[in-house]
Coordinates of C-alpha atoms and ligand atoms in Angstrom, one line a residue:
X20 CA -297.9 -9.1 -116.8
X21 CA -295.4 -6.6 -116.7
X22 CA -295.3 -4.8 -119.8
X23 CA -299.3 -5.0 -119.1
X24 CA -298.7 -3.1 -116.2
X25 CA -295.9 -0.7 -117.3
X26 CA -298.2 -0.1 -120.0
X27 CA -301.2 0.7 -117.5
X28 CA -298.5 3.1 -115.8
X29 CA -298.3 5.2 -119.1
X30 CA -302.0 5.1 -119.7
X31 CA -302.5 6.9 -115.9
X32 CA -300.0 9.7 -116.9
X33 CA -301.2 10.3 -120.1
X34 CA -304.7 10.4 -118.7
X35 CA -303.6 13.1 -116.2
X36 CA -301.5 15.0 -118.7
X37 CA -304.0 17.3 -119.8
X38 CA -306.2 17.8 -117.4
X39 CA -306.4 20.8 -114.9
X40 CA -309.0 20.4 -112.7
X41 CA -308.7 18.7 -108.8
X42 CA -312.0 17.4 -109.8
X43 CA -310.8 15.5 -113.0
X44 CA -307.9 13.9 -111.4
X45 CA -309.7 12.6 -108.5
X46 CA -312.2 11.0 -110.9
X47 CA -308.9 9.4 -113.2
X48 CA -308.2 8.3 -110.0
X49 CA -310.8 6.3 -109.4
X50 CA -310.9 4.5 -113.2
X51 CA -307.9 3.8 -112.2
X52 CA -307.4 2.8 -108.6
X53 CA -310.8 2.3 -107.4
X54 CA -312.7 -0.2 -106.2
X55 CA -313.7 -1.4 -110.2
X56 CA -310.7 0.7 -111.3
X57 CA -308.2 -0.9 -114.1
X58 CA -305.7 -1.7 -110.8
X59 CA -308.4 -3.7 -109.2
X60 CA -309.2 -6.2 -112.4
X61 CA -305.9 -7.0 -112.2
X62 CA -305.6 -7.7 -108.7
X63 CA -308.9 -9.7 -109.0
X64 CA -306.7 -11.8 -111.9
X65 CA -304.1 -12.4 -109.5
X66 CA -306.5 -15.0 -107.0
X67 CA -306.5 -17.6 -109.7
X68 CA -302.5 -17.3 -109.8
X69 CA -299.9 -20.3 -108.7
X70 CA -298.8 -19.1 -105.7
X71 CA -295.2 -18.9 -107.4
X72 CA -296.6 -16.7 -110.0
X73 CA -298.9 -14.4 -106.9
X74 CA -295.0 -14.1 -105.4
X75 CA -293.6 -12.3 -108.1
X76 CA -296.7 -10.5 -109.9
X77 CA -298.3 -9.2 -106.0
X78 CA -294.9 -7.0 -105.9
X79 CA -295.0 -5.6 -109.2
X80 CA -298.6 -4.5 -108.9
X81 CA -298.5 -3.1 -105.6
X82 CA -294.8 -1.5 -107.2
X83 CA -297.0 0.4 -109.8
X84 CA -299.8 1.2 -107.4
X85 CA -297.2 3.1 -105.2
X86 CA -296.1 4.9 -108.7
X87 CA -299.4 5.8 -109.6
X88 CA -300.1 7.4 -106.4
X89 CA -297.1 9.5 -106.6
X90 CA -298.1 11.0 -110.0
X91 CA -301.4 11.6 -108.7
X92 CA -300.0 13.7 -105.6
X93 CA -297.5 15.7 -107.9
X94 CA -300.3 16.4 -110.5
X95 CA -302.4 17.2 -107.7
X96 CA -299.4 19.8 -105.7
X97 CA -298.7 20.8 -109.4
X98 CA -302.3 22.2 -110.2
X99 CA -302.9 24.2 -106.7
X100 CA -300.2 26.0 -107.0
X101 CA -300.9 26.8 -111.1
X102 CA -304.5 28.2 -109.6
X103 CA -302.3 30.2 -106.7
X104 CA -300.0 31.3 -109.2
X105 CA -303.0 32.6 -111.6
X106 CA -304.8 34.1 -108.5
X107 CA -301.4 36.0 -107.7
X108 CA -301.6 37.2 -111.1
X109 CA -305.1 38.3 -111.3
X110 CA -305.0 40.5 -108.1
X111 CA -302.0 42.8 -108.9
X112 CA -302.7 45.8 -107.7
X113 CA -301.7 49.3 -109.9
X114 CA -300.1 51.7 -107.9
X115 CA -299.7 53.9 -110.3
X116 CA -303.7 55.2 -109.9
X117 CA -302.2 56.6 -106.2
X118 CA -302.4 60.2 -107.8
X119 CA -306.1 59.8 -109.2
X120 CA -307.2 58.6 -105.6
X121 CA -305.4 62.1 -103.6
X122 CA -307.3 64.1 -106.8
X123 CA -310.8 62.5 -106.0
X124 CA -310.0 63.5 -102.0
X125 CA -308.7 60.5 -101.1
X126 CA -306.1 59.9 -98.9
X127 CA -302.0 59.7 -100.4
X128 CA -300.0 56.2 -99.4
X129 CA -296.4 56.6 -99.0
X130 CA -293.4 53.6 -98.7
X131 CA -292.9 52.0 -95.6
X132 CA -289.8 52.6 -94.1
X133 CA -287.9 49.5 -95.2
X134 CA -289.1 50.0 -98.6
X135 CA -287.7 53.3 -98.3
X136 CA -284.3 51.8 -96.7
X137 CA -284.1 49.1 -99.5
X138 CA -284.1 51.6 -102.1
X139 CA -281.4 53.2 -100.7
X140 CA -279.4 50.1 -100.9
X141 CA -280.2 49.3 -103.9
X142 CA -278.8 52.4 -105.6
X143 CA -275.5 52.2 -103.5
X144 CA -275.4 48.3 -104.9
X145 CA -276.4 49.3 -108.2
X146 CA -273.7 52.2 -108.5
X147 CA -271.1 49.6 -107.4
X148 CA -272.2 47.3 -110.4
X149 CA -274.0 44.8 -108.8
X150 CA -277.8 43.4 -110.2
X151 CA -280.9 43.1 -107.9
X152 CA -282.1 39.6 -108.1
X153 CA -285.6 38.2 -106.7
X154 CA -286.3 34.9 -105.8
X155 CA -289.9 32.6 -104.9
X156 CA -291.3 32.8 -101.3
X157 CA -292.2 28.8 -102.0
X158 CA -289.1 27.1 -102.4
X159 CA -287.8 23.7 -102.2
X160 CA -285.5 21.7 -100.0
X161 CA -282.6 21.8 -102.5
X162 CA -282.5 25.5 -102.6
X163 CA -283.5 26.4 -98.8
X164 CA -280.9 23.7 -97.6
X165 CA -279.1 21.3 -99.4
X166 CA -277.3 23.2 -101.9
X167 CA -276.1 25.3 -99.0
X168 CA -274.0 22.6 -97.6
X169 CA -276.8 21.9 -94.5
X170 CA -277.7 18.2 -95.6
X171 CA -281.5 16.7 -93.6
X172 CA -279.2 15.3 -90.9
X173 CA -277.5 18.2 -89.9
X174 CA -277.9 20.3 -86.8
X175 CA -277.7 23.6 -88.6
X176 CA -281.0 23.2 -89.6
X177 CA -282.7 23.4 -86.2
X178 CA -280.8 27.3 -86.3
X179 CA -283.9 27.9 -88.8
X180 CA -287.3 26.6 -87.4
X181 CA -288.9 26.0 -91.0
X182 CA -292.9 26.2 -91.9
X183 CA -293.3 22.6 -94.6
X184 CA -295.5 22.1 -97.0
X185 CA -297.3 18.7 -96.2
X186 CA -295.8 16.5 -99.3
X187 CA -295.4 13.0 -99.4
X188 CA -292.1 12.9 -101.5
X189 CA -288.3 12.4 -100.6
X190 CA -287.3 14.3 -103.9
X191 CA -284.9 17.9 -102.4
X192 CA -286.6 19.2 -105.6
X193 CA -290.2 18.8 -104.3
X194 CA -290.0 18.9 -100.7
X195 CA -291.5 22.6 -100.7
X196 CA -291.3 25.4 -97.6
X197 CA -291.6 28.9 -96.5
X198 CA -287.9 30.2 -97.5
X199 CA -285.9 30.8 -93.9
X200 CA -283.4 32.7 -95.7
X201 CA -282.6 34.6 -99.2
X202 CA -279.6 32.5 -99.2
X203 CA -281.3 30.5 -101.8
X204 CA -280.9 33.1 -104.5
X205 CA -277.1 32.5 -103.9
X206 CA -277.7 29.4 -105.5
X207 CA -281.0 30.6 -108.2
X208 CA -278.2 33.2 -108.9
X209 CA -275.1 31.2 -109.2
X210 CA -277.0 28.4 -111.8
X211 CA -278.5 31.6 -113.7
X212 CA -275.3 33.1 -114.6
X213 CA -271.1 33.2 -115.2
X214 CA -268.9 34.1 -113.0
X215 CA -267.7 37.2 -112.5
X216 CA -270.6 38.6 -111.1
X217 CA -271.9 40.2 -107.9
X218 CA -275.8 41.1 -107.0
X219 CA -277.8 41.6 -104.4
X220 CA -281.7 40.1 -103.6
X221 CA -284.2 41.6 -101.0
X222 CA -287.1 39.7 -99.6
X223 CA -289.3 38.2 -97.2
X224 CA -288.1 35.5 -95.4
X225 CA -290.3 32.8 -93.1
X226 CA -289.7 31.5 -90.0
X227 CA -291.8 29.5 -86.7
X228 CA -290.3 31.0 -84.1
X229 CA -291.6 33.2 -81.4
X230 CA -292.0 36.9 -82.1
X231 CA -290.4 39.7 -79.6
X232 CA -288.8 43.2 -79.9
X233 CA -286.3 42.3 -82.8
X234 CA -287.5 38.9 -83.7
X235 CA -290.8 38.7 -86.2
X236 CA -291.9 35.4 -87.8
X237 CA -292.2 37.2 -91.4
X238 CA -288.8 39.5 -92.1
X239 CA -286.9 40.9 -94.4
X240 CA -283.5 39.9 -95.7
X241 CA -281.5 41.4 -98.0
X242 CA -278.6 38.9 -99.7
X243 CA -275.7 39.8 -101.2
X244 CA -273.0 37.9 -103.2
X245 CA -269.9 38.3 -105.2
X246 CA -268.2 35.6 -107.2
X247 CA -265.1 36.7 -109.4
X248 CA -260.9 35.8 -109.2
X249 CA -259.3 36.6 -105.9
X250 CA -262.6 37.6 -104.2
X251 CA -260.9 37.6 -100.6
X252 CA -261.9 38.8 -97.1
X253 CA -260.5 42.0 -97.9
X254 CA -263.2 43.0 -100.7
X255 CA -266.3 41.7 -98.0
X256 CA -265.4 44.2 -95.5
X257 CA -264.9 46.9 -98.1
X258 CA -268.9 46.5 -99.2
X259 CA -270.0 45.9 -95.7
X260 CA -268.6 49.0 -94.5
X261 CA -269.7 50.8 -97.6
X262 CA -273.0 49.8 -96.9
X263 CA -273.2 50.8 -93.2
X264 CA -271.7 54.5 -94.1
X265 CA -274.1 55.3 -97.0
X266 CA -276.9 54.3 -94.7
X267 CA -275.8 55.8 -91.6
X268 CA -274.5 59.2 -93.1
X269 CA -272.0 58.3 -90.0
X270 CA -269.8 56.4 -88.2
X271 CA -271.5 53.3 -86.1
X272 CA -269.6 51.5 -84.3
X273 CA -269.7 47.7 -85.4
X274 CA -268.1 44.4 -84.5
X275 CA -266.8 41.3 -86.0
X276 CA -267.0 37.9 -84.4
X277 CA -266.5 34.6 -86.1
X278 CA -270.1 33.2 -86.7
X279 CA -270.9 29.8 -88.0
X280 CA -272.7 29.0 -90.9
X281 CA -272.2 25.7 -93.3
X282 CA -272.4 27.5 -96.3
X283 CA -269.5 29.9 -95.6
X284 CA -266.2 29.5 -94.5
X285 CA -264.7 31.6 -92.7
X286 CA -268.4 33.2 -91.4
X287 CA -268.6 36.2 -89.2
X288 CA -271.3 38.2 -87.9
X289 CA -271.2 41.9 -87.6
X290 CA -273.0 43.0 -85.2
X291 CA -274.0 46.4 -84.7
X292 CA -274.0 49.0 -81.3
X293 CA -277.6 48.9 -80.3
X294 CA -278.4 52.8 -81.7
X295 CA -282.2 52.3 -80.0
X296 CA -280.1 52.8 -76.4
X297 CA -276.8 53.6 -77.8
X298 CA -275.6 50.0 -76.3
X299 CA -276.4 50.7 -72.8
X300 CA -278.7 47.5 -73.1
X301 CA -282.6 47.4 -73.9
X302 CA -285.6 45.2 -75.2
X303 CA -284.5 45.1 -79.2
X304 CA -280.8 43.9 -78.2
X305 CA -281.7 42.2 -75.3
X306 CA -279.8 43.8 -72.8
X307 CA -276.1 43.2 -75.0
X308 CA -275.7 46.6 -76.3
X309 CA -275.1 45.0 -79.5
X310 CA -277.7 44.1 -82.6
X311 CA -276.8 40.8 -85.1
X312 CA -277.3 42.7 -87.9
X313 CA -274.9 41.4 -90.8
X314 CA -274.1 37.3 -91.3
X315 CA -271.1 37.1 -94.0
X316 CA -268.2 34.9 -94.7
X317 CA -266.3 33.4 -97.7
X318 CA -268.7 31.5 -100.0
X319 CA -268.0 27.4 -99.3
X320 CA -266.1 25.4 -101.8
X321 CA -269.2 23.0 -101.9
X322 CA -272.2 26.1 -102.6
X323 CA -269.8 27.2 -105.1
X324 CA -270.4 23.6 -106.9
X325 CA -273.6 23.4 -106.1
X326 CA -274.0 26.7 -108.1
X327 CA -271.8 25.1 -111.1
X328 CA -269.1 27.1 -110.1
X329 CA -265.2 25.8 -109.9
X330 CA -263.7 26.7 -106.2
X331 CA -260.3 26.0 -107.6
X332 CA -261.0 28.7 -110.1
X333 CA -263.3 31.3 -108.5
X334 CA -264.3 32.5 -104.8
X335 CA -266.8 34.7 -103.4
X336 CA -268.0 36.4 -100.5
X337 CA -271.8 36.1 -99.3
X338 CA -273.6 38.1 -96.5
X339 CA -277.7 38.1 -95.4
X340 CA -278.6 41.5 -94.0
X341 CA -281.6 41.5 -91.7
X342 CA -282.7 44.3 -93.3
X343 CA -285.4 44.8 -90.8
X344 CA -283.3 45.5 -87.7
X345 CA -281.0 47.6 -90.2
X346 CA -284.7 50.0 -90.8
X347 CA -285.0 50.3 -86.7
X348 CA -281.3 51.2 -86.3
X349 CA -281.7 54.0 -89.0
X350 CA -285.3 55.3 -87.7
X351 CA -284.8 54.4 -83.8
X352 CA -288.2 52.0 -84.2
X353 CA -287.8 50.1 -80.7
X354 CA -290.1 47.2 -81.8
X355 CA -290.0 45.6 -84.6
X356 CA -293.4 44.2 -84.6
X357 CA -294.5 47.8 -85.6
X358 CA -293.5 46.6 -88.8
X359 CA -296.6 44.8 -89.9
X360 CA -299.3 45.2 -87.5
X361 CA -301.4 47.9 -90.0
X362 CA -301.2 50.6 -87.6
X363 CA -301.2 53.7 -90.1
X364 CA -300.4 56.0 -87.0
X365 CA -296.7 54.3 -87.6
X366 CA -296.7 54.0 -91.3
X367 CA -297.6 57.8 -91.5
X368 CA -294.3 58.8 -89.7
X369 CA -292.4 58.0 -92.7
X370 CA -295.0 59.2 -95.4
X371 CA -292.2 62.3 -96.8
X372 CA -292.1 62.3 -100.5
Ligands
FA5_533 C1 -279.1 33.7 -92.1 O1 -280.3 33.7 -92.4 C2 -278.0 33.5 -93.2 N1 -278.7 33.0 -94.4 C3 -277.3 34.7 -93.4 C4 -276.0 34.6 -94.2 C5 -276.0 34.8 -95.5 C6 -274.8 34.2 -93.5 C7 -274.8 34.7 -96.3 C8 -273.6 34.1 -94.3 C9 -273.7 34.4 -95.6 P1 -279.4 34.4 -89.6 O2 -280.4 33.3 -89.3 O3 -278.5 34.8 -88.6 O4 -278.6 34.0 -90.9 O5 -280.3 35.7 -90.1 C10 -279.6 36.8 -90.7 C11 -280.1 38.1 -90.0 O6 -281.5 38.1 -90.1 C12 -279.8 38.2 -88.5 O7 -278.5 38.7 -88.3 C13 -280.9 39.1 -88.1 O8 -280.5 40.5 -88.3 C14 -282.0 38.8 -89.0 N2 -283.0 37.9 -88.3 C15 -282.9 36.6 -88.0 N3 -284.0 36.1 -87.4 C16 -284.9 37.2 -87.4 C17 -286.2 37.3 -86.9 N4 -286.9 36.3 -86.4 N5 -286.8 38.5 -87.0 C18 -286.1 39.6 -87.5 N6 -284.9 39.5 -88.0 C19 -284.2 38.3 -87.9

């Protein structure tokens, strides 16, 4: 009975192997585990059983049941997100015909101002050797959490109120979600590539929480890592305050407090005086005169292995740069849900190349 039923469990996959359609695995589904599917005859077969023979065979069949039904769900997850993927694809959009559209009388875009502020960053990054990495807005609970040292039990988490994807599976790999952070492409990064290195990766970053003057449920993040021999402290501030000055064109006046996050160690947080009331206390930084602005710390031993990387060999320093509040400290935007809320009034301001 068991090799009938193992081989039954290779028959279901290789039935749903090729197929592509919701519609064609939901009717597999039912040959299978329907009420007169192939599961079914052999539960039937099992009421003239000893009941010796009912205690050992009822397990294994409701055993491959439960495997069958996990297929089915990963085939199903698997095949909505090809179609999302394709869909993505289809609907790219050509900028490049912006010129033909001011020629016929239309009306000329322009970047919005974080695109704008990104670029900058970018080329100060680039011109100090680093790449500019991307990452997936879907990502999985491996990336988004455990291979940055924040394991399901751990309180860190709740620092990050995630949107889930509804999926059945305990597997880190499959559990998807919104990305909270661009920390994961600290670890995409690390497993893509030898140390020494040192990039950077902008992008849009997902969480539940509720929105306010500086807090938005869909921001912008801009990551930045450096793995290499005798990365220290030292070489972190250096970047940060390179940063800050290129942007700035002048001195702001910033702090450094320890800040705790699992996957560094030590972790600071530069913070930055509030330049919307020049600190004397307002909505954005909530009447502190200060704005969190820049998260950093030594990369932990246990992301560096997670990435493949030997600590005893290599360190790194890591920091995630709310890039949005860094756009309203340049421009003096006082609410940050301006960002987003297709207002073209606002987006017009910035409209000067
Ligand atoms: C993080 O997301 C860490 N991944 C940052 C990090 C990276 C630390 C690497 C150490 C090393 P945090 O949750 O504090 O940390 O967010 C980082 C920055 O994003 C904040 O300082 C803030 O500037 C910005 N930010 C956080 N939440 C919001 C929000 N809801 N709206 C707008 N900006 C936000």
């Amino acid at each position: 009975m068991k090799d009938q039923l193992d081989s039954l469990l290779s028959e279901f996959e290789s039935a749903l192997t090729p197929l592509t359609e919701q519609a064609d695995v939901l009717s597999a589904k039912a040959n299978f585990l329907g009420k007169k599917g192939k599961v079914s005859e052999i539960m039937k077969s099992i009421g003239g059983m000893s009941p010796e023979e009912k205690k050992t065979i009822g397990p294994l069949v409701n055993a491959t049941k439960d495997k069958m039904l996990s297929i089915l769900q990963d085939k199903l997850n698997f095949i909505e997100i090809e179609k999302i993927n394709q869909k993505l694809e289809k609907e790219k959009i050509d900028i490049t015909l912006l010129d033909d559209i001011k020629s016929e009388g239309g009306t000329h875009g322009g970047y919005h101002p974080r695109t704008i502020v990104q670029k900058e960053i970018e080329d100060v990054f680039l011109s100090m050797g680093f790449e500019v990495l991307d990452g997936p807005h879907v990502e999985d609970e491996f990336h988004n959490f455990e291979a940055l040292n924040i394991p399901a039990d751990h309180p860190a988490r709740d620092m990050q109120d995630t949107f889930w994807f509804h999926h059945p599976s305990s597997d880190v790999e499959k559990k998807q979600l919104l990305r909270t952070h661009t920390s994961t492409i600290q670890i995409r990064g690390m497993l893509e590539r030898k140390p020494p290195f040192r990039f950077i990766a902008p992008g849009t970053v997902f969480r539940c929480e509720r929105t306010d003057a500086s807090h938005e449920m869909v921001f912008n993040q801009l990551e930045g890592m450096m793995v290499g021999k005798d990365v220290s402290v030292a070489h972190l501030i250096y970047f940060m305050k390179t940063l800050l000055k290129e942007i700035f064109k002048k001195d702001v006046k910033v702090r450094l407090r320890p800040g705790f996050f699992p996957f560094v160690e030590p972790g600071f947080e530069l913070d930055i005086n509030c330049l919307i009331c020049n600190g004397k206390g307002c909505s954005v930084c909530k009447k502190t005169g200060w704005v969190e602005l820049l998260p950093c710390g030594m990369v932990h031993p246990n992301v560096l292995r997670a990435g493949n990387i030997d600590p005893d060999e290599w360190s790194g320093f890591a920091f995630g740069l709310g890039l949005d509040r860094l756009v309203m400290m340049r421009y003096g935007i006082d609410d940050i849900r301006y960002f987003n809320n297709g207002d073209l009034r606002f987006y017009e301001q910035f409209h000067s190349f």
